[in-house]
CSV table of C-alpha atoms in Angstrom, one decimal:
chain,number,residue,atom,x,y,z
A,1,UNK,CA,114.1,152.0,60.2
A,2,UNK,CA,113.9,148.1,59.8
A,3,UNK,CA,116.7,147.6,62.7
A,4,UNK,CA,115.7,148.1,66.4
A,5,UNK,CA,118.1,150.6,68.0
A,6,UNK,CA,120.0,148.7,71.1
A,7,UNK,CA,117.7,150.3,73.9
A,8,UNK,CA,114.8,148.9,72.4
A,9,UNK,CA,115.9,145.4,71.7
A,10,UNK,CA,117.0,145.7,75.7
A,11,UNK,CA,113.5,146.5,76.6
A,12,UNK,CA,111.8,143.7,74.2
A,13,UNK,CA,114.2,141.2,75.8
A,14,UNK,CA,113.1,142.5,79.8
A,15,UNK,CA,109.7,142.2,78.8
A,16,UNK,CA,108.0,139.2,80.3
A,17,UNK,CA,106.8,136.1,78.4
A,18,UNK,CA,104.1,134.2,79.7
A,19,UNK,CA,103.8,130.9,81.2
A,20,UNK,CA,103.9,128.4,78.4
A,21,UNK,CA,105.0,130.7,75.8
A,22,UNK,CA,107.3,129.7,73.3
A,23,UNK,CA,111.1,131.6,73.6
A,24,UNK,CA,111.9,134.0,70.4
A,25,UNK,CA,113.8,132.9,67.6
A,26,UNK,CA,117.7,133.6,68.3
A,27,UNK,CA,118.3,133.3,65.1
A,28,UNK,CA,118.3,131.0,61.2
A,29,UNK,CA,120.1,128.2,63.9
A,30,UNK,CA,117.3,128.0,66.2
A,31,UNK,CA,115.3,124.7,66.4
A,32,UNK,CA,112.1,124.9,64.8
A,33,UNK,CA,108.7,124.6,66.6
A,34,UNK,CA,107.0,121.6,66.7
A,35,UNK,CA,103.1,122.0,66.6
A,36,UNK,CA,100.2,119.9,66.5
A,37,UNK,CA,98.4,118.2,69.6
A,38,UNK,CA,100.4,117.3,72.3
A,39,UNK,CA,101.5,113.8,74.0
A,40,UNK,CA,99.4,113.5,76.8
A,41,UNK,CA,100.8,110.5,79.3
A,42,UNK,CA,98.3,109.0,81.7
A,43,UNK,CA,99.6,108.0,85.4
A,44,UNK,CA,97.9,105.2,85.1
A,45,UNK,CA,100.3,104.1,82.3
A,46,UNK,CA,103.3,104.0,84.5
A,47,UNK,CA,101.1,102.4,87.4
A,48,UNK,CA,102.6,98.6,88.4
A,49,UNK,CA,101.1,95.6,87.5
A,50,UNK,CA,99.9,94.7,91.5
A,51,UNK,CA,97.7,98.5,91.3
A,52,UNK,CA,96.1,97.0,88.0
A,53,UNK,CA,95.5,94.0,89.8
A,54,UNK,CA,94.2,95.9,92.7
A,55,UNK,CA,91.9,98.4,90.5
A,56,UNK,CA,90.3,95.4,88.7
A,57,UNK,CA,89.5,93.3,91.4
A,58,UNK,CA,87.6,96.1,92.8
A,59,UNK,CA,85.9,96.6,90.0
A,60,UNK,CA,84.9,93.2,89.3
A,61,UNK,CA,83.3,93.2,92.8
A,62,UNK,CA,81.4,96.6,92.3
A,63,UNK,CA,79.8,94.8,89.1
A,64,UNK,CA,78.8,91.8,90.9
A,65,UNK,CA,76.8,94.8,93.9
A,66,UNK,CA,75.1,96.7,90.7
A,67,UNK,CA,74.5,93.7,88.1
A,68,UNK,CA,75.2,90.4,89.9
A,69,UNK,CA,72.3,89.0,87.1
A,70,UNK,CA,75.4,89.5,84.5
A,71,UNK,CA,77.6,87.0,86.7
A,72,UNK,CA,74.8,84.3,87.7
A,73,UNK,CA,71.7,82.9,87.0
A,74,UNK,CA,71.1,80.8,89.8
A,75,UNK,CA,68.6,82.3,92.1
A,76,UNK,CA,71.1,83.0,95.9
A,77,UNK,CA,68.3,82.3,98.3
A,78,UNK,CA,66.3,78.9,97.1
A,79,UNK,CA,68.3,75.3,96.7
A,80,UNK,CA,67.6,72.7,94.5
A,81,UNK,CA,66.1,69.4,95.6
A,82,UNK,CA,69.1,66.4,95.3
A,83,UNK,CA,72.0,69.3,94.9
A,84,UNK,CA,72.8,69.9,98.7
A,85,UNK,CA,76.8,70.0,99.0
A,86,UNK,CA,77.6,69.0,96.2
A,87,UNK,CA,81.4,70.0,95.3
A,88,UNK,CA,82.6,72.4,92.2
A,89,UNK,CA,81.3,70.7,89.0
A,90,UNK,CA,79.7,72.0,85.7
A,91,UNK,CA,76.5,73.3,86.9
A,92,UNK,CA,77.3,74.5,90.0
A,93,UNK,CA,81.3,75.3,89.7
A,94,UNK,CA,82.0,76.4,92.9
A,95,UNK,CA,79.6,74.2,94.5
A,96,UNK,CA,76.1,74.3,96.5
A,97,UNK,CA,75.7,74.4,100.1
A,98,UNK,CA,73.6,72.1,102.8
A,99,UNK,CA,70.4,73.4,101.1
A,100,UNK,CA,71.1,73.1,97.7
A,101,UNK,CA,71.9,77.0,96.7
A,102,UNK,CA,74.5,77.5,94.4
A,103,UNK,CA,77.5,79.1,96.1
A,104,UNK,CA,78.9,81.4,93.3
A,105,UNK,CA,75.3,83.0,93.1
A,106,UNK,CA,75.7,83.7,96.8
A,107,UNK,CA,79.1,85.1,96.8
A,108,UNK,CA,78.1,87.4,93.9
A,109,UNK,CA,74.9,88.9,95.7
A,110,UNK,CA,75.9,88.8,98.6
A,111,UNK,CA,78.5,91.9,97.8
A,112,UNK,CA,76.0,94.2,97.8
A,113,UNK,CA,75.4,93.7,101.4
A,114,UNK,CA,78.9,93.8,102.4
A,115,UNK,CA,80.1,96.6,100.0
A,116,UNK,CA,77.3,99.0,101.1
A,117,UNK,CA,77.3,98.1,104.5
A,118,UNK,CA,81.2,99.1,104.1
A,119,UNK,CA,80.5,102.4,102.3
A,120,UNK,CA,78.1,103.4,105.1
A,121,UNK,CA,80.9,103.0,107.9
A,122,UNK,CA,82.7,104.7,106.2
A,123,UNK,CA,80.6,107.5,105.6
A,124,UNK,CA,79.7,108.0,108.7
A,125,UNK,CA,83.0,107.7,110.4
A,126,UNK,CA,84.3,110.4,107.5
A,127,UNK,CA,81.4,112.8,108.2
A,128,UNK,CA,81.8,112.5,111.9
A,129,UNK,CA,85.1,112.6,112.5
A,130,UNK,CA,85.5,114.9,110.0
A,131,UNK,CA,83.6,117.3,112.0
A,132,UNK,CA,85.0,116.7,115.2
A,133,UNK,CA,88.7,116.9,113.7
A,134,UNK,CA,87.9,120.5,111.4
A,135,UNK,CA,86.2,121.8,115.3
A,136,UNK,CA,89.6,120.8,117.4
A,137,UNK,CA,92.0,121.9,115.0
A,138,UNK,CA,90.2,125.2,114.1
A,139,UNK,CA,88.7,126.6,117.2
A,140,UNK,CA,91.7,125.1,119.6
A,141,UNK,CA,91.4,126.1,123.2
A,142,UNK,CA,89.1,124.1,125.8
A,143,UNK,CA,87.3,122.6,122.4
A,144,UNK,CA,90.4,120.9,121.3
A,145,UNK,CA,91.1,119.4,124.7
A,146,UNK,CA,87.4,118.7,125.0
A,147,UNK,CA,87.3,116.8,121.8
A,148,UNK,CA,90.3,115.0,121.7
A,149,UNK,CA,90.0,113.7,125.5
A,150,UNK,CA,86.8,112.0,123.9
A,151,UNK,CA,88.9,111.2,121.0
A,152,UNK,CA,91.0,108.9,123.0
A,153,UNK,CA,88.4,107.6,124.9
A,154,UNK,CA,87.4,106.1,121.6
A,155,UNK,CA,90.9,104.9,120.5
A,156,UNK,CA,90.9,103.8,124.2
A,157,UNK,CA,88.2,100.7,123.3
A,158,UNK,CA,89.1,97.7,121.2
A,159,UNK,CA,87.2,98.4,117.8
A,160,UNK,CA,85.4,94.8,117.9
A,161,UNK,CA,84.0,95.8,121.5
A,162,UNK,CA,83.2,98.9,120.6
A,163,UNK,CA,81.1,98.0,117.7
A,164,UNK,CA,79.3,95.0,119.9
A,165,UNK,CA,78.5,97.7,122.2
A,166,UNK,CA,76.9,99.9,120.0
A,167,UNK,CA,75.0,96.6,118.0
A,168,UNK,CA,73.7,95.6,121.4
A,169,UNK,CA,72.1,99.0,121.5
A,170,UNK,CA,70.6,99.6,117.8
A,171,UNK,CA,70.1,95.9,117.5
A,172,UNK,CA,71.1,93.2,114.7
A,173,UNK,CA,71.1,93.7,111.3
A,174,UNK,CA,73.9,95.2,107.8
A,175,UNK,CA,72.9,98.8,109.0
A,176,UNK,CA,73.0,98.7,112.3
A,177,UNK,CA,76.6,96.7,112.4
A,178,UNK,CA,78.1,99.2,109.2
A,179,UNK,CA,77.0,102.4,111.6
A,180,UNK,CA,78.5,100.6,114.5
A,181,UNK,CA,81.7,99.9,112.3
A,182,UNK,CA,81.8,103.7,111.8
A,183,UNK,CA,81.4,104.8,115.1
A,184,UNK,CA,84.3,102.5,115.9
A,185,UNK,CA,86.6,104.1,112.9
A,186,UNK,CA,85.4,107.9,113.9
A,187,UNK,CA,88.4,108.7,116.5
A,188,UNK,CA,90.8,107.3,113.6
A,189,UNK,CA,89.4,110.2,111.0
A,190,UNK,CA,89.2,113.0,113.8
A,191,UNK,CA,93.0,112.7,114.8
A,192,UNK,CA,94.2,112.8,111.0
A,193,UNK,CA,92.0,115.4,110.6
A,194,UNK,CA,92.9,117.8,113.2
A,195,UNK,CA,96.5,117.4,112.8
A,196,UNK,CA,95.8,118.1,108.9
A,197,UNK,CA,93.8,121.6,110.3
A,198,UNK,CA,96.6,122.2,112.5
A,199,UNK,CA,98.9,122.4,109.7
A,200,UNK,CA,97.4,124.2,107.5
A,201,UNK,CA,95.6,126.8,109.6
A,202,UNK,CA,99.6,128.3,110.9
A,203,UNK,CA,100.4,128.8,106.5
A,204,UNK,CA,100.7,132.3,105.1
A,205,UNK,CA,97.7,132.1,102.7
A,206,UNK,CA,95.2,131.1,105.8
A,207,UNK,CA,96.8,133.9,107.8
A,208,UNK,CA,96.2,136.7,104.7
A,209,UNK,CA,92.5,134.9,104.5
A,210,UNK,CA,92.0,135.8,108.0
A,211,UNK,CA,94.0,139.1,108.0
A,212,UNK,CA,92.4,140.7,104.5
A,213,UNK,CA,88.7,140.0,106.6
A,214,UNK,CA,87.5,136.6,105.8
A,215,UNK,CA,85.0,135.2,108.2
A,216,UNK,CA,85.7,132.1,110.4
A,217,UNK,CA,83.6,129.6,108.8
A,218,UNK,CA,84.5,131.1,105.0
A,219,UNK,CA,87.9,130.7,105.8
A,220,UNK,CA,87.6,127.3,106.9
A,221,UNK,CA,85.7,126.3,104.1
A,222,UNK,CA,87.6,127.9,101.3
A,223,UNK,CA,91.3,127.2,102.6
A,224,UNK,CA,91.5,124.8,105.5
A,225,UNK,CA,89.2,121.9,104.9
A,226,UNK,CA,89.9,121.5,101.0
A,227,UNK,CA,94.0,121.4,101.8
A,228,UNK,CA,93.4,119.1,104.8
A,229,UNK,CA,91.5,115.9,102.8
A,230,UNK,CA,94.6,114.6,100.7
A,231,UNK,CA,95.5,112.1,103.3
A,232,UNK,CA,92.2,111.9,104.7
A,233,UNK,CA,91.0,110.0,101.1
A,234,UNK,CA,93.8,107.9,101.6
A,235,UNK,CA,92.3,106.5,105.0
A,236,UNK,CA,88.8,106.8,104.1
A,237,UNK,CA,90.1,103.8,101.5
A,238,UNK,CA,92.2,101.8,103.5
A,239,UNK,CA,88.9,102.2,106.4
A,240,UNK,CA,86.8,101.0,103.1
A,241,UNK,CA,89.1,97.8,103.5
A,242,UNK,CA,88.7,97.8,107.6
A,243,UNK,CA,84.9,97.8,107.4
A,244,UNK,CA,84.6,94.6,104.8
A,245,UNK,CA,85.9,93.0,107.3
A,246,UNK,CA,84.9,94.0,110.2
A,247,UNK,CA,81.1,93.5,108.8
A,248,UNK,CA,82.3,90.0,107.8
A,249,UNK,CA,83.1,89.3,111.3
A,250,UNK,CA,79.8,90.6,112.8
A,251,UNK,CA,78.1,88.6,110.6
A,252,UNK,CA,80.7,85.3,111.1
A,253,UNK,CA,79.6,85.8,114.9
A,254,UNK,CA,75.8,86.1,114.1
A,255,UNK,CA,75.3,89.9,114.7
A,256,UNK,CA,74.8,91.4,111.5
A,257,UNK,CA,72.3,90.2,108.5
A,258,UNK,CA,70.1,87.8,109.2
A,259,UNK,CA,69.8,84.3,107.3
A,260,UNK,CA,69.4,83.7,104.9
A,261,UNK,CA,70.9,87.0,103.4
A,262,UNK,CA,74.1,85.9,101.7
A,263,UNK,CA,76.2,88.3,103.2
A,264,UNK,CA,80.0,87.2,103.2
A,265,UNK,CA,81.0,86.5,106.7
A,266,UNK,CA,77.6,84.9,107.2
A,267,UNK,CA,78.4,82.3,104.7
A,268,UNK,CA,81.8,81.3,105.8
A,269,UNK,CA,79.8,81.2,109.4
A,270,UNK,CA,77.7,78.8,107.6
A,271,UNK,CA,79.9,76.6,106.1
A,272,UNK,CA,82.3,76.2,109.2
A,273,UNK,CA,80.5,73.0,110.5
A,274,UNK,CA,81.4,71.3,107.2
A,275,UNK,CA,84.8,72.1,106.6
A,276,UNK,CA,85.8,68.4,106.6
A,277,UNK,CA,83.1,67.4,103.8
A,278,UNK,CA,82.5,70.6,101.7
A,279,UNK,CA,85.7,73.1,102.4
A,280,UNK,CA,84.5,75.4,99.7
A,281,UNK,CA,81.7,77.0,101.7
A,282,UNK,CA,84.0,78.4,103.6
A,283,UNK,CA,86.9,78.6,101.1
A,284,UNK,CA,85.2,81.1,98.7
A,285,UNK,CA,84.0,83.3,100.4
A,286,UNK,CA,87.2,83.9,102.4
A,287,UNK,CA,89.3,84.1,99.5
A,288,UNK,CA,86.5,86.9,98.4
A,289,UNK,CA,86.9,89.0,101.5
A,290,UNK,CA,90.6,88.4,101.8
A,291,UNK,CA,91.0,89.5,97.6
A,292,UNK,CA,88.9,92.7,98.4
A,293,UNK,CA,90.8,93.8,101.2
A,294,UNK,CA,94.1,93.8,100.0
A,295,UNK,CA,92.8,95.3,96.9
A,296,UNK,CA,92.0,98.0,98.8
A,297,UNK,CA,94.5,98.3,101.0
A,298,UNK,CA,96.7,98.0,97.4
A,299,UNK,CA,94.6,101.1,96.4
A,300,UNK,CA,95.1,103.1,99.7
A,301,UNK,CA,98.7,102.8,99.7
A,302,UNK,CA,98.6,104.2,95.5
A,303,UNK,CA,96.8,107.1,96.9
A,304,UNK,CA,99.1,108.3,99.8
A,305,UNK,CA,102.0,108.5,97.4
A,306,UNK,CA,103.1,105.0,98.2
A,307,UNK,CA,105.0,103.6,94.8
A,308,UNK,CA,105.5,99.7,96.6
């Protein structure tokens, strides 16, 4: 028989249709589909001018770290006889400084100093405090109160102090002040992170994990830390931010690179006894810093959700 008896139209109708699946045909009436490749929309489409902004300022200043040759020719660390401060003009268009270097050329290599010396703090305040937060939150008990008593010890300390301490120690130098920078931002990462452990070791699908025999660590690995980072990229950016300037200011007051590395807050440290003759020693470079950490803190903000 060509025509489906009524039970068996029932049971084609209760059968289930998988995810994505077109519906059946109701009938000559029903809308026809529409094949081919579909419309894919990028988020990035729909982002706001001020995240474009944001994005490609930050790129800008990663090209300047990896190929500041592309950006300027003038060698950063020897002047020119009969150039010293002189202001923006063709040849040197943002200006040379009291030895006769051009100033562009330092801005552009010195970001290589700041932006790694930035991406180690960071690192090492994400790795530690990672740890400590995935221990508290995990194991609970006397470790949590253990950890999170030295926690606020940390938070406890002015950031600035903290880091001078810790300089004092390891001595000068872009290393030593971007691991000092870290240790300062550690108690910041441990506290998001535990209280992202706490919440998701009390869901259902970490219980079953645990209750079908998963081991401790496993468990952790698998379930707990992977659902717990979300918000913990978001800080690790806006701490990206934090650390350019926190370097900068070790190296405004004279503890991190050394002259003559042209490292940003070292040349607005520079520059500051000649603010009445040549303001764009100082000028430039702070724009730099002050354009690189609100691009990042733009960025951070993007990546929590934020839509402002």
């Amino acid at each position: 028989m060509n025509a489906l008896t009524h039970n068996e139209g029932v049971a084609l109708q209760l059968q289930p249709q998988p995810v994505g699946a077109a519906p059946p045909h109701q009938g000559p009436s029903a809308t026809p589909q529409r094949r081919g490749w579909p419309v894919l929309r990028s988020p990035l489409a729909r982002a706001p001018l001020g995240l474009w902004l944001a994005w490609s300022v930050v790129a800008l200043v990663l090209l300047w770290a990896i190929v500041p040759g592309w950006f300027s020719s003038h060698d950063p660390l020897v002047g020119q006889a009969g150039q010293q401060l002189r202001a923006p003009h063709a040849g040197h268009w943002l200006g040379t400084d009291a030895l006769g270097r051009d100033v562009w050329a330092r801005v552009v290599h010195g970001s290589v100093h700041s932006l790694s010396g930035a991406l180690v703090a960071v690192g090492v305040g994400l790795l530690v405090g990672t740890t400590l937060g995935l221990l508290a939150g995990a194991v609970g008990g006397r470790t949590d109160d253990a950890l999170m008593r030295l926690v606020d010890v940390l938070l406890a300390v002015p950031s600035l102090l903290l880091s001078l301490a810790i300089i004092i120690v390891l001595g000068f130098g872009t290393v030593n002040a971007a691991i000092a920078v870290g240790v300062a931002s550690v108690a910041s990462f441990a506290r998001l992170v535990r209280s992202e452990v706490v919440r998701v070791r009390r869901t259902e699908y970490v219980e079953a994990a645990f209750g079908s025999g998963g081991r401790f660590r496993a468990v952790l690995w698998r379930h707990v830390l992977p659902n717990s980072l979300t918000s913990v990229v978001a800080l690790a950016a806006l701490q990206f931010g934090s650390a350019i300037l926190a370097i900068a200011t070790l190296g405004f007051l004279g503890y991190g690179a050394p002259p003559p590395t042209p490292e940003w807050g070292l040349l607005i440290a520079e520059g500051r006894n000649y603010l009445s003759t040549a303001w764009w020693l100082t000028t430039v470079p702070g724009l730099v810093v002050v354009a690189v950490v609100l691009a990042v803190n733009r960025i951070s903000v993007s990546l929590a959700g934020g839509q402002s």
